C-alpha cells in the first residue's frame, strides 16, 4: 500500500520567516495530495491541495509543489504568523473516492 | 459547504462496555465514509472504509468484530467500539466523500476515554 513520509517532525521558526515541510510517497498511482492543519483536539482542516497534473499551486501565503518523478511534494508557508502554529499533515490518495494515507505530521511553532 | 456532524464529541465509558459514534452528512450524500483513529501526538490511521449498503473494508490489524461499522444510509455511518478497553482510548474521526463533488469532509471527532 501507499506509504507517506513527512519531515521534519517538528519545526520552529520566527514570526515572518518561511516554513517548509516535505513529504514523499511511494505509490506512483497516487494523484491527489492535500495538506491539512490540525489544532489540538480539532478536526483536520484542508489548507491546500494539488493534483498530479499540476506542478505548483499557491494560495496567498501558502504554496505546494509537486515533483511526480521524484514522488515528493512540499508545503511552503511564507510570512509565518503565530496563528500558523499547529500540526500539519500531508496526505496522498489515488483519487476520487479513495482513501487518504497521511504522513506522521509536523508540529510547527511560530515564535513571536 | 459540506458538513459532517459527529457525535458524541467526548465520551467516557467503563471497560467492557460498548460505545457508538455517529457521523451524519448534513447537506450532501456520502457514498463513502472513512473512519480514522488518532492517538495523542500521532497521525490519523485509517481503520476502515464503509460504503453505503455494503460491508466495511477494514485495514490490516483492525479487528472487525471489535469495531463495528454500519453505513445504512447515504447520510449516516456509525462506529461501535465493543467491549472497550483502556487501550481503545483515542480520538476517533470520520471523513466522508461527497458523491457529487470531489473532496473529503471530516467530522469533528470523538474523544473516547475508557476507564
Coordinates of C-alpha atoms in Angstrom, one line a residue:
Chain A
X1 CA 0.0 0.0 0.0
X2 CA 0.8 3.7 0.0
X3 CA 3.4 5.0 2.4
X4 CA 3.8 8.7 3.1
X5 CA 6.9 10.0 4.8
X6 CA 6.9 13.5 6.3
X7 CA 9.8 15.7 7.5
X8 CA 10.6 17.4 9.8
X9 CA 8.5 16.1 12.7
X10 CA 9.0 19.5 14.5
X11 CA 9.8 22.9 13.1
X12 CA 10.3 26.1 15.0
X13 CA 10.5 29.4 13.1
X14 CA 10.4 33.1 14.0
X15 CA 7.4 35.1 13.0
X16 CA 7.8 36.4 9.5
X17 CA 10.1 33.6 8.4
X18 CA 9.2 30.9 5.9
X19 CA 8.5 27.3 6.8
X20 CA 8.9 24.3 4.5
X21 CA 7.5 20.8 5.1
X22 CA 8.4 17.9 2.8
X23 CA 6.7 14.7 2.0
X24 CA 7.4 11.7 -0.1
X25 CA 5.1 9.0 -1.3
X26 CA 5.6 5.5 -2.6
X27 CA 2.7 4.7 -4.9
X28 CA 3.1 6.2 -8.3
X29 CA -0.6 5.8 -8.9
X30 CA -1.4 8.5 -6.2
X31 CA -2.6 11.6 -7.9
X32 CA -4.1 13.8 -5.2
X33 CA -2.1 15.4 -2.4
X34 CA -3.8 17.5 0.2
X35 CA -2.3 19.3 3.2
X36 CA -4.1 19.6 6.5
X37 CA -3.7 21.8 9.5
X38 CA -4.9 20.4 12.8
X39 CA -5.1 22.2 16.1
X40 CA -5.2 20.2 19.3
X41 CA -8.4 18.2 19.7
X42 CA -9.9 19.5 16.4
X43 CA -10.6 18.1 13.0
X44 CA -8.0 18.4 10.3
X45 CA -8.6 21.4 8.1
X46 CA -7.7 21.4 4.4
X47 CA -5.4 24.3 3.7
X48 CA -4.3 23.5 0.1
X49 CA -4.2 20.5 -2.2
X50 CA -2.7 19.6 -5.5
X51 CA -3.4 17.1 -8.2
X52 CA -0.8 15.3 -10.2
X53 CA -1.4 17.2 -13.4
X54 CA -0.1 20.4 -11.7
X55 CA 3.4 21.1 -10.5
X56 CA 2.7 24.0 -8.2
X57 CA -0.3 25.8 -6.6
X58 CA -0.4 28.9 -4.5
X59 CA -3.0 30.5 -2.2
X60 CA -1.8 33.7 -0.6
X61 CA 0.9 32.8 1.9
X62 CA 0.7 29.0 1.2
X63 CA 2.1 27.1 -1.7
X64 CA 2.5 23.5 -2.6
X65 CA 4.9 22.0 -5.1
X66 CA 4.8 18.5 -6.6
X67 CA 7.5 16.5 -8.3
X68 CA 5.9 13.4 -9.7
X69 CA 9.2 11.9 -11.0
X70 CA 10.8 12.1 -7.5
X71 CA 7.4 11.4 -5.8
X72 CA 7.7 14.2 -3.4
X73 CA 5.7 17.3 -2.6
X74 CA 6.2 20.2 -0.3
X75 CA 4.3 22.8 1.7
X76 CA 5.7 26.3 1.8
X77 CA 4.3 28.9 4.2
X78 CA 5.7 32.4 3.9
X79 CA 5.5 35.3 6.3
X80 CA 4.6 33.0 9.1
X81 CA 2.4 34.2 11.9
X82 CA 1.8 32.8 15.5
X83 CA -1.6 31.6 14.4
X84 CA 0.1 29.3 11.9
X85 CA 1.3 27.2 14.9
X86 CA -0.3 23.8 14.6
X87 CA 0.3 20.3 13.4
X88 CA 0.4 19.9 9.6
X89 CA -0.2 16.7 7.8
X90 CA 0.4 15.8 4.2
X91 CA -1.6 13.0 2.6
X92 CA -1.9 11.1 -0.6
X93 CA -4.6 9.2 -2.4
X94 CA -5.2 7.6 -5.8
X95 CA -8.1 9.9 -6.5
X96 CA -11.7 10.4 -6.0
X97 CA -13.4 8.1 -3.6
X98 CA -10.2 6.6 -2.5
X99 CA -8.7 6.5 1.0
X100 CA -6.2 9.1 2.2
X101 CA -2.8 8.0 3.6
X102 CA -1.4 10.5 6.0
X103 CA 2.2 11.4 6.9
X104 CA 3.1 11.4 10.5
X105 CA 2.7 15.2 10.9
X106 CA 4.9 18.2 11.6
X107 CA 4.4 20.3 14.7
X108 CA 5.0 23.9 13.5
X109 CA 5.7 26.5 16.2
X110 CA 5.9 30.2 15.1
X111 CA 7.6 32.2 17.8
X112 CA 6.5 35.9 18.1
Chain B
X1 CA -20.2 24.0 2.4
X2 CA -20.3 20.2 3.1
X3 CA -20.7 19.4 6.8
X4 CA -20.3 16.2 8.7
X5 CA -21.8 16.1 12.2
X6 CA -20.1 13.7 14.5
X7 CA -21.4 12.7 18.0
X8 CA -20.6 12.5 20.7
X9 CA -17.7 14.8 20.9
X10 CA -16.5 13.3 24.2
X11 CA -17.4 10.1 25.9
X12 CA -16.1 8.3 29.0
X13 CA -17.1 4.7 29.4
X14 CA -16.2 1.8 31.6
X15 CA -14.0 -1.0 30.5
X16 CA -16.1 -3.8 28.9
X17 CA -18.9 -1.6 27.7
X18 CA -19.7 -0.6 24.1
X19 CA -19.8 2.9 22.6
X20 CA -21.4 4.1 19.5
X21 CA -20.1 7.0 17.5
X22 CA -22.3 8.6 14.8
X23 CA -21.4 10.6 11.7
X24 CA -24.0 12.3 9.6
X25 CA -23.6 14.2 6.4
X26 CA -25.9 17.2 6.8
X27 CA -26.1 18.6 3.3
X28 CA -24.8 16.0 1.0
X29 CA -24.9 12.3 0.3
X30 CA -21.9 10.4 1.5
X31 CA -21.3 7.3 -0.6
X32 CA -18.1 6.5 1.3
X33 CA -17.1 7.1 4.9
X34 CA -13.7 6.6 6.3
X35 CA -13.0 6.0 10.0
X36 CA -9.7 7.1 11.5
X37 CA -8.1 6.7 14.9
X38 CA -5.6 9.2 16.2
X39 CA -3.5 8.6 19.3
X40 CA -2.0 11.6 21.1
X41 CA 0.7 13.3 19.1
X42 CA 0.3 10.8 16.3
X43 CA -1.1 10.8 12.8
X44 CA -4.5 9.7 11.6
X45 CA -4.6 6.0 11.0
X46 CA -7.3 4.6 8.7
X47 CA -9.3 1.9 10.5
X48 CA -11.9 1.1 7.8
X49 CA -13.8 2.3 4.8
X50 CA -17.5 1.9 4.6
X51 CA -19.7 2.3 1.5
X52 CA -23.5 2.7 1.8
X53 CA -25.3 -0.6 1.8
X54 CA -22.2 -2.8 1.9
X55 CA -19.8 -4.3 4.4
X56 CA -17.0 -2.2 5.6
X57 CA -13.4 -2.9 4.5
X58 CA -11.0 -3.0 7.4
X59 CA -7.4 -2.1 7.3
X60 CA -4.9 -4.7 8.3
X61 CA -4.6 -5.2 12.1
X62 CA -8.1 -3.7 12.8
X63 CA -10.4 -6.1 14.4
X64 CA -13.7 -6.0 12.6
X65 CA -15.6 -7.7 15.4
X66 CA -14.4 -5.1 17.8
X67 CA -15.0 -2.1 15.7
X68 CA -18.4 -2.5 14.1
X69 CA -19.2 -0.1 11.3
X70 CA -22.6 0.4 9.8
X71 CA -23.3 2.6 6.8
X72 CA -27.0 2.0 6.4
X73 CA -27.9 5.2 4.5
X74 CA -26.2 7.9 2.4
X75 CA -26.2 10.3 5.3
X76 CA -25.3 8.1 8.3
X77 CA -22.4 5.9 9.3
X78 CA -21.8 4.6 12.8
X79 CA -18.8 3.1 14.5
X80 CA -19.4 0.9 17.6
X81 CA -16.4 0.1 19.8
X82 CA -17.4 -3.1 21.5
X83 CA -16.1 -4.4 24.8
X84 CA -13.9 -1.3 25.1
X85 CA -10.6 -1.4 27.0
X86 CA -8.3 1.4 28.1
X87 CA -6.1 0.9 25.1
X88 CA -9.0 1.8 22.9
X89 CA -8.9 5.3 24.3
X90 CA -8.2 7.6 21.4
X91 CA -9.6 10.3 19.1
X92 CA -11.9 8.8 16.5
X93 CA -12.8 10.8 13.4
X94 CA -14.8 10.2 10.3
X95 CA -14.3 11.5 6.9
X96 CA -17.0 11.5 4.2
X97 CA -16.8 11.7 0.4
X98 CA -19.4 13.7 -1.3
X99 CA -21.0 11.8 -4.1
X100 CA -21.5 14.9 -6.1
X101 CA -18.1 16.6 -5.8
X102 CA -14.6 15.6 -5.0
X103 CA -13.3 16.2 -1.6
X104 CA -13.1 14.8 1.9
X105 CA -15.2 16.3 4.7
X106 CA -14.1 15.5 8.2
X107 CA -16.3 15.1 11.3
X108 CA -15.4 17.0 14.4
X109 CA -14.0 13.9 16.1
X110 CA -14.9 11.9 19.2
X111 CA -12.5 11.7 22.2
X112 CA -13.1 8.3 23.8
X113 CA -11.7 7.6 27.2
X114 CA -12.1 4.1 28.6
X115 CA -11.7 3.8 32.4

